[in-house]
mmCIF file with all atom_site columns, C-alpha atoms and ligand atoms in Angstrom:
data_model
loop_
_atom_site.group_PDB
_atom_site.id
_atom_site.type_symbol
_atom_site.label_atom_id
_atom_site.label_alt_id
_atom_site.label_comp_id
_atom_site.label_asym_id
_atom_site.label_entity_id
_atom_site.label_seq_id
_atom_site.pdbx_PDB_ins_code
_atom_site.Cartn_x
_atom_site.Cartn_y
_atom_site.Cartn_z
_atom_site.occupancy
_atom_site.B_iso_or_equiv
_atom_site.pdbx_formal_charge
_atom_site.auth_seq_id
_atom_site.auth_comp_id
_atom_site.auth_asym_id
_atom_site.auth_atom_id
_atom_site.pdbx_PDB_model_num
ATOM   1   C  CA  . UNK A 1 1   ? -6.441  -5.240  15.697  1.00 30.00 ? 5   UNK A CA  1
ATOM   2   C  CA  . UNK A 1 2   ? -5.955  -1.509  14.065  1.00 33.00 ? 6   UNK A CA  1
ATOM   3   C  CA  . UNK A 1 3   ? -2.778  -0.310  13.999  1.00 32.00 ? 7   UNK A CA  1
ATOM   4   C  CA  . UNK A 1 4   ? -3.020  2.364   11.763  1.00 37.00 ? 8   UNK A CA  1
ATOM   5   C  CA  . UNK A 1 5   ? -0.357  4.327   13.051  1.00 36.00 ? 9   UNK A CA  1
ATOM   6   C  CA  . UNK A 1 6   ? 1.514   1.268   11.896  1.00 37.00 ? 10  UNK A CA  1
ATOM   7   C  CA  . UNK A 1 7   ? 1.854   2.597   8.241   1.00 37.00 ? 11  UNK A CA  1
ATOM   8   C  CA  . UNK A 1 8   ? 4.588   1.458   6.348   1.00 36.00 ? 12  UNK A CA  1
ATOM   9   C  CA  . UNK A 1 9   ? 7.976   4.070   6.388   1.00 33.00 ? 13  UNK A CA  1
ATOM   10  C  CA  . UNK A 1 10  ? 8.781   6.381   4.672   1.00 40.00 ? 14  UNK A CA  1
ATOM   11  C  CA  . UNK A 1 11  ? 6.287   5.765   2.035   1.00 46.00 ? 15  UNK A CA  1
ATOM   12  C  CA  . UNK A 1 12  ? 4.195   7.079   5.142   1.00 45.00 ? 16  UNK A CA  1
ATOM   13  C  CA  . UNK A 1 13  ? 5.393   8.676   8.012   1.00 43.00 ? 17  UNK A CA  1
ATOM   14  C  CA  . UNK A 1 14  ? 4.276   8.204   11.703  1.00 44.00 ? 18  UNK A CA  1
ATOM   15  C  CA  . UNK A 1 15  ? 2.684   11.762  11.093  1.00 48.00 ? 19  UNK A CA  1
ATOM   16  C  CA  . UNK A 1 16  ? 0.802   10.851  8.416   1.00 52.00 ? 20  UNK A CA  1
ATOM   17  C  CA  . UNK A 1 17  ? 3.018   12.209  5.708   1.00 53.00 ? 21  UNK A CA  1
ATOM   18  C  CA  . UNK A 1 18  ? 3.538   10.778  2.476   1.00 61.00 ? 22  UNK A CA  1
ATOM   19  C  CA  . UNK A 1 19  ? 6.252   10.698  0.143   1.00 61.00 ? 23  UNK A CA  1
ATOM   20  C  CA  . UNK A 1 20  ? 4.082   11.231  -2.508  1.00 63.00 ? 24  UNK A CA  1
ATOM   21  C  CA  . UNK A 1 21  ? 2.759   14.754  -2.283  1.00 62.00 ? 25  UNK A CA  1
ATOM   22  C  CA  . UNK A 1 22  ? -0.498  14.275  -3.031  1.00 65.00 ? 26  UNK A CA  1
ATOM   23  C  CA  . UNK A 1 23  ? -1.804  11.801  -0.321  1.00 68.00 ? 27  UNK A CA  1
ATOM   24  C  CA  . UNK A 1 24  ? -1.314  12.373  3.144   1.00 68.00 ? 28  UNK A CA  1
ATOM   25  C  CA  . UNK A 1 25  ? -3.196  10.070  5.769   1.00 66.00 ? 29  UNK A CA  1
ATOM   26  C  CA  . UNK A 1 26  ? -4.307  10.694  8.818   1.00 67.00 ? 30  UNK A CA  1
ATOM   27  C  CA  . UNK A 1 27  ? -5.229  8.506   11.539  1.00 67.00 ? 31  UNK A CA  1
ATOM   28  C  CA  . UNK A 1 28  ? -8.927  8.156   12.947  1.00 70.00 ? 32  UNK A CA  1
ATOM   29  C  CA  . UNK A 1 29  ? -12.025 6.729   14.014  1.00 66.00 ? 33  UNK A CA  1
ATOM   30  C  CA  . UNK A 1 30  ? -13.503 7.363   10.634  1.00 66.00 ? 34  UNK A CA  1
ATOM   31  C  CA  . UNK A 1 31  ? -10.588 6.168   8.689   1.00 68.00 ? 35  UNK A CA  1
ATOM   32  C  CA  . UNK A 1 32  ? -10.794 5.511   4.277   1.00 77.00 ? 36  UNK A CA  1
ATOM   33  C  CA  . UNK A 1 33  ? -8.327  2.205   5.296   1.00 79.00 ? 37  UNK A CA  1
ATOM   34  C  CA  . UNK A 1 34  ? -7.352  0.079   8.036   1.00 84.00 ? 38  UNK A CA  1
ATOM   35  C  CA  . UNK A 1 35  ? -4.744  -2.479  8.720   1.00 87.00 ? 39  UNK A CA  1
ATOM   36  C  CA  . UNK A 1 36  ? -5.300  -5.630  10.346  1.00 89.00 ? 40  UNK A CA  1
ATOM   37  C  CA  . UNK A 1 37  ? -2.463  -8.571  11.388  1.00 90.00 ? 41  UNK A CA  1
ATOM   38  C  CA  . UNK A 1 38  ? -2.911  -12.359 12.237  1.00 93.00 ? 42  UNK A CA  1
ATOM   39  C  CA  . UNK A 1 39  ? -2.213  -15.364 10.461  1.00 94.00 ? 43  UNK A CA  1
ATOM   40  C  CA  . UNK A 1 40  ? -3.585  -16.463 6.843   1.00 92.00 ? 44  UNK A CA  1
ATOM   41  C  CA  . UNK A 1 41  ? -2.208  -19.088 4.662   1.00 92.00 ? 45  UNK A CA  1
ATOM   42  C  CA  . UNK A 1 42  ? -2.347  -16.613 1.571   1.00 90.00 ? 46  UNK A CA  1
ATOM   43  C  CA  . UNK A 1 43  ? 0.077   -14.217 3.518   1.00 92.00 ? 47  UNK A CA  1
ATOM   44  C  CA  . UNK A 1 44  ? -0.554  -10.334 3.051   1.00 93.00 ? 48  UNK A CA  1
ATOM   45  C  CA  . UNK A 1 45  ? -3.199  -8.617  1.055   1.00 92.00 ? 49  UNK A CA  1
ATOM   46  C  CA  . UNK A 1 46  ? -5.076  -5.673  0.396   1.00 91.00 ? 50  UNK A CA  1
ATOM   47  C  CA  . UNK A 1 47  ? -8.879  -5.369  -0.139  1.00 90.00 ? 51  UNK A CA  1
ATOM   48  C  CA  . UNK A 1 48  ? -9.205  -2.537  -1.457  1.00 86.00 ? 52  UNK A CA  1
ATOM   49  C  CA  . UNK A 1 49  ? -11.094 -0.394  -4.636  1.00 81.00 ? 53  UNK A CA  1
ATOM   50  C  CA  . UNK A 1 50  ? -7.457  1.026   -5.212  1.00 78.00 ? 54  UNK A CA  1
ATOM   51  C  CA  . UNK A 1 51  ? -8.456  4.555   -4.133  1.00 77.00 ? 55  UNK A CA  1
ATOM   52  C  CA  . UNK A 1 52  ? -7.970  4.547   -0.521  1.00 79.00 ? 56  UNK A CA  1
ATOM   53  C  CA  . UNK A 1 53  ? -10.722 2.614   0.702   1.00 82.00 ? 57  UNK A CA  1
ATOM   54  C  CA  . UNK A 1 54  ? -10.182 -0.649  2.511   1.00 85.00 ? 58  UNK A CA  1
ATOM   55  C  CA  . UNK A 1 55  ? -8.263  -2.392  4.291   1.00 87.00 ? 59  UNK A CA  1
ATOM   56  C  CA  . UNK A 1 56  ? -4.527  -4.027  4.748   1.00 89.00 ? 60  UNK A CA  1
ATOM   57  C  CA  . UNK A 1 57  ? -4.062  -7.745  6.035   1.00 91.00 ? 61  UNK A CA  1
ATOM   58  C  CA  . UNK A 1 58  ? -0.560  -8.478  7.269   1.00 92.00 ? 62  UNK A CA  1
ATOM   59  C  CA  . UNK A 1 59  ? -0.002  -12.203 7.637   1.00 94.00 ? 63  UNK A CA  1
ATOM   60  C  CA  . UNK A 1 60  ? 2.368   -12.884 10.768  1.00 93.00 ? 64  UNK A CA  1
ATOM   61  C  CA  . UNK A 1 61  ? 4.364   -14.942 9.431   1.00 93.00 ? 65  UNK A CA  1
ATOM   62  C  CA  . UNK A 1 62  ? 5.157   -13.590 5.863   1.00 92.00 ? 66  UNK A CA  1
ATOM   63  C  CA  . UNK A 1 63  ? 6.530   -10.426 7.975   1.00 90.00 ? 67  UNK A CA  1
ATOM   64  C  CA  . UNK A 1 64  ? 8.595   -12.548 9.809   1.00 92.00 ? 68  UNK A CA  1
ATOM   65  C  CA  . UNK A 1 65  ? 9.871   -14.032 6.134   1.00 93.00 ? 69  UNK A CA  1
ATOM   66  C  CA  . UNK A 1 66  ? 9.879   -10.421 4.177   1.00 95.00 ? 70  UNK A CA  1
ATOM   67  C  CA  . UNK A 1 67  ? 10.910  -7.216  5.076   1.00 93.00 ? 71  UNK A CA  1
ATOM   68  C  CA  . UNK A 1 68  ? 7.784   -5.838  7.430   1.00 92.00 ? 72  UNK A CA  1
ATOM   69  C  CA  . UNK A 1 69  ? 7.937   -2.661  6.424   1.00 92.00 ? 73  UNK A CA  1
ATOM   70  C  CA  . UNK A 1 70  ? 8.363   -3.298  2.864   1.00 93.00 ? 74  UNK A CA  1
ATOM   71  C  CA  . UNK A 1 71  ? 5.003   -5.510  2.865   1.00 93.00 ? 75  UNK A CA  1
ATOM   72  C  CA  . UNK A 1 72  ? 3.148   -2.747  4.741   1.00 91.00 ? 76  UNK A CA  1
ATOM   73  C  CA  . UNK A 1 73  ? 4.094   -0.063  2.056   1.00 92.00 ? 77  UNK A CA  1
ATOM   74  C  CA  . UNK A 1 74  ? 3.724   -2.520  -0.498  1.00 94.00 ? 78  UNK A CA  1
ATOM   75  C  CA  . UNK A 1 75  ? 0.093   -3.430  0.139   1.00 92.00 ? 79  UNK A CA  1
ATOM   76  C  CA  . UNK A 1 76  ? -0.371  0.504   1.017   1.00 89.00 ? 80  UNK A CA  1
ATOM   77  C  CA  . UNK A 1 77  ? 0.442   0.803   -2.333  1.00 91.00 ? 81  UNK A CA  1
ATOM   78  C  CA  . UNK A 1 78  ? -2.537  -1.302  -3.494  1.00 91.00 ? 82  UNK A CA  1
ATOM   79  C  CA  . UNK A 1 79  ? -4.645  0.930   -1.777  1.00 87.00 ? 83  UNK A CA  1
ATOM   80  C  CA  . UNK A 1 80  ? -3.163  4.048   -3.374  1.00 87.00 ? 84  UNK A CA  1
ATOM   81  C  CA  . UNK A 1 81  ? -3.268  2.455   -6.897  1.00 88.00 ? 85  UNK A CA  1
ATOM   82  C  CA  . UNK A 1 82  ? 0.215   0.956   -7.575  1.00 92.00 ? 86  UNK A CA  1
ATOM   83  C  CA  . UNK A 1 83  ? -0.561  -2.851  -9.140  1.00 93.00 ? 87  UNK A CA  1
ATOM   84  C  CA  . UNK A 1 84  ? 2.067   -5.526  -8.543  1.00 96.00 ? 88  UNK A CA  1
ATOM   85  C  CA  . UNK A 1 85  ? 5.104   -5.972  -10.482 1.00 97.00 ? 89  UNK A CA  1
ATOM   86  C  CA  . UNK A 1 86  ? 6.894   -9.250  -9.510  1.00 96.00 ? 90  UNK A CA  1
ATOM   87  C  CA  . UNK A 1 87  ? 9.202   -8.935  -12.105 1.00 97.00 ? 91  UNK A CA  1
ATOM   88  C  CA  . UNK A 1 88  ? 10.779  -6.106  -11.013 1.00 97.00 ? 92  UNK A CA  1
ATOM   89  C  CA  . UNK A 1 89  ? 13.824  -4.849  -8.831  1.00 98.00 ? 93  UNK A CA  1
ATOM   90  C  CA  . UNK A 1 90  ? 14.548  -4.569  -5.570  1.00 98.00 ? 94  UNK A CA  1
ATOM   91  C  CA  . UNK A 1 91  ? 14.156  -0.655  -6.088  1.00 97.00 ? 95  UNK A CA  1
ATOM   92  C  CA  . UNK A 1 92  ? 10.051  -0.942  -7.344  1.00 97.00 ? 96  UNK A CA  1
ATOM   93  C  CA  . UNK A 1 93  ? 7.706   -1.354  -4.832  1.00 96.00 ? 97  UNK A CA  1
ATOM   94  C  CA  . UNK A 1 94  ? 5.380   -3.130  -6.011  1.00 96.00 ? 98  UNK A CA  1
ATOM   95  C  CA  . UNK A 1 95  ? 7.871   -5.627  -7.070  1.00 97.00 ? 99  UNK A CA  1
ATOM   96  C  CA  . UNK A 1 96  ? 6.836   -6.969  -3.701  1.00 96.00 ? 100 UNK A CA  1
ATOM   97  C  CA  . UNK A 1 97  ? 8.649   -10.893 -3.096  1.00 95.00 ? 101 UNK A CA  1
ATOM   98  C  CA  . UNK A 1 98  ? 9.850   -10.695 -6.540  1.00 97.00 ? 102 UNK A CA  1
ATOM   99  C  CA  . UNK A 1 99  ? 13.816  -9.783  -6.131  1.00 97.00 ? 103 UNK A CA  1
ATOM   100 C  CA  . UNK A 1 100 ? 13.430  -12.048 -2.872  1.00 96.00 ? 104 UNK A CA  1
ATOM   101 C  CA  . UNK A 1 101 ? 13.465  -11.941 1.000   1.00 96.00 ? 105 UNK A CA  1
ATOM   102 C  CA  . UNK A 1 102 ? 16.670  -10.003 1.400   1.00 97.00 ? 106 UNK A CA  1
ATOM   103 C  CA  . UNK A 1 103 ? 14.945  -6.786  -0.230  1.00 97.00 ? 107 UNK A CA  1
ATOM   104 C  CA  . UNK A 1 104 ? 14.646  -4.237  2.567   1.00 95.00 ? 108 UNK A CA  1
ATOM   105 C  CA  . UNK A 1 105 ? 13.780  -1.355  0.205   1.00 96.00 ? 109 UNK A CA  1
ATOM   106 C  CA  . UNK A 1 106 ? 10.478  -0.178  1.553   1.00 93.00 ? 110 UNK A CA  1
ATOM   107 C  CA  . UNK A 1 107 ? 10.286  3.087   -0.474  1.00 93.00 ? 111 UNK A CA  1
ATOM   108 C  CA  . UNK A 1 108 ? 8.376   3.359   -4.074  1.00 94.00 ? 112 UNK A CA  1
ATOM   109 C  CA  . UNK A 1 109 ? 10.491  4.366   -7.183  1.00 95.00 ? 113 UNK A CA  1
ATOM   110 C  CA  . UNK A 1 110 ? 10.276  7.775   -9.360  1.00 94.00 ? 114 UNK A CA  1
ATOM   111 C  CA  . UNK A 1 111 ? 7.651   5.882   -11.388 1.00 94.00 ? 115 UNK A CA  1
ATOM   112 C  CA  . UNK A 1 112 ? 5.366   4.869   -8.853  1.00 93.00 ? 116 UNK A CA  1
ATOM   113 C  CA  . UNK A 1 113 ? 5.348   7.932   -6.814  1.00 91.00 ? 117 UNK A CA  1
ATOM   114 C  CA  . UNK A 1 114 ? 4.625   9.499   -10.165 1.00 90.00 ? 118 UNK A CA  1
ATOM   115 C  CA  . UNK A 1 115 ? 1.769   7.030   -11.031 1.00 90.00 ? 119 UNK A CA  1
ATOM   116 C  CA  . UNK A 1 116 ? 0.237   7.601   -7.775  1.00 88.00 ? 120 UNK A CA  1
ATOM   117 C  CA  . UNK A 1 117 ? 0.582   11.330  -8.078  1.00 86.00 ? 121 UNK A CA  1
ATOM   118 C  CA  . UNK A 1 118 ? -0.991  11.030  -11.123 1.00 86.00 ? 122 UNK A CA  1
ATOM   119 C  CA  . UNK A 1 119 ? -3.845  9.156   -9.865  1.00 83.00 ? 123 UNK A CA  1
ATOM   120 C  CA  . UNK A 1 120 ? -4.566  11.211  -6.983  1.00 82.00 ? 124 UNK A CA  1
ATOM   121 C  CA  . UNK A 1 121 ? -3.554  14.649  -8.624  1.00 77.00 ? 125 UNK A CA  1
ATOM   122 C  CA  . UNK A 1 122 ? -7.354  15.839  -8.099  1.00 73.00 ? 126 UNK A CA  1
ATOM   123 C  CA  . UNK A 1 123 ? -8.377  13.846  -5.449  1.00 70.00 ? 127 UNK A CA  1
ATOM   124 C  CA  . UNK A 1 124 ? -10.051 10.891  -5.193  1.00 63.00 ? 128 UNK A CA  1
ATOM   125 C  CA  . UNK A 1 125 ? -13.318 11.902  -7.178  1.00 65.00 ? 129 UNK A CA  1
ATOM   126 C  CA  . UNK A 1 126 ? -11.188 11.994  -10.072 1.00 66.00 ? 130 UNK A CA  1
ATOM   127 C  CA  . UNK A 1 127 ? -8.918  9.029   -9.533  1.00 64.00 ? 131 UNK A CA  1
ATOM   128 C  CA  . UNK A 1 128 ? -12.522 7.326   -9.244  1.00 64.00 ? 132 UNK A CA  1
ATOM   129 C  CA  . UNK A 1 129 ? -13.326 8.338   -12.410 1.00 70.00 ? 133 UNK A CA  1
ATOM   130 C  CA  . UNK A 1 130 ? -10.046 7.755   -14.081 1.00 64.00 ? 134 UNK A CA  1
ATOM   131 C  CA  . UNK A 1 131 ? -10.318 4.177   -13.003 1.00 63.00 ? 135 UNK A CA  1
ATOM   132 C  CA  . UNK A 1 132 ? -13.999 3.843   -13.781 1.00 65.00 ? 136 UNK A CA  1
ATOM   133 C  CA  . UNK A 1 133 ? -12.781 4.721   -17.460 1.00 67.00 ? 137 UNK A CA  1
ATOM   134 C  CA  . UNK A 1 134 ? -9.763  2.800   -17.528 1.00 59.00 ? 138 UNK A CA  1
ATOM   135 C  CA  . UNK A 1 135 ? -12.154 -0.502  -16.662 1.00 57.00 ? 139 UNK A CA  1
ATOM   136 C  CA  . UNK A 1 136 ? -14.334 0.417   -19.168 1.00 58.00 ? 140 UNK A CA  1
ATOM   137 C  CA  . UNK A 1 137 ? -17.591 0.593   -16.705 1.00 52.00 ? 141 UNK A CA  1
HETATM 138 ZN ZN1 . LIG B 2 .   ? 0.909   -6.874  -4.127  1.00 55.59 ? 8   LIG B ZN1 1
#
């Protein structure tokens, strides 16, 4: 099933707004990302190449566990960049189940939204490129 529309608030809005200024998503046939939902053992992920192409799997029963919204903008995240930070607070995003299942906080800190900013400053050709670098290919 796609539910794109289903984007993860406020780090997206229903319209397709972001909070980080850079990225705004829109919904379509021809979408960079998709999200999918059912049931896997290995709960939510996101295949993705980190610069908005892929897709989101949110595991059924991990939603039920974690805050729903927080896993959707969390593995949104992955697509946009952000890499996981278990250690960190409840106020990080991509601190994802680290601070626990009462965590409700579904927006990304100063320092993501300037990380992913950062990446996607001049588009994704050069976030490509960045990354391409920063892997050493
Ligand atoms: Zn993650």
């Amino acid at each position: 099933m796609t539910t794109s529309t289903q984007a993860g608030e406020p780090l997206i809005t229903r319209s397709g707004n972001s909070s980080v200024a850079n990225i705004r998503l829109q919904q379509g046939s021809n979408a960079d990302f998709r999200y999918y939902e059912g049931n896997d053992s290995r709960g939510s992920y996101a295949s993705t190449d980190g610069h908005g192409r892929g897709y989101i799997f949110l595991d059924y029963r991990q939603n039920q566990q974690y805050d729903s919204t927080r896993v959707t903008a969390h593995e949104t995240g992955h697509v946009l960049g952000l890499p996981d930070h278990y250690s960190g607070p409840c106020s990080e995003l991509m601190s994802g189940g680290g601070p626990g299942t009462s965590c409700r906080n579904a927006n990304p800190d100063a320092n993501e939204r300037a990380r992913v900013n950062q990446l996607w400053a001049n588009g994704l050709a050069a976030a490509m490129d960045k990354a391409l670098e920063k892997s050493g290919r």
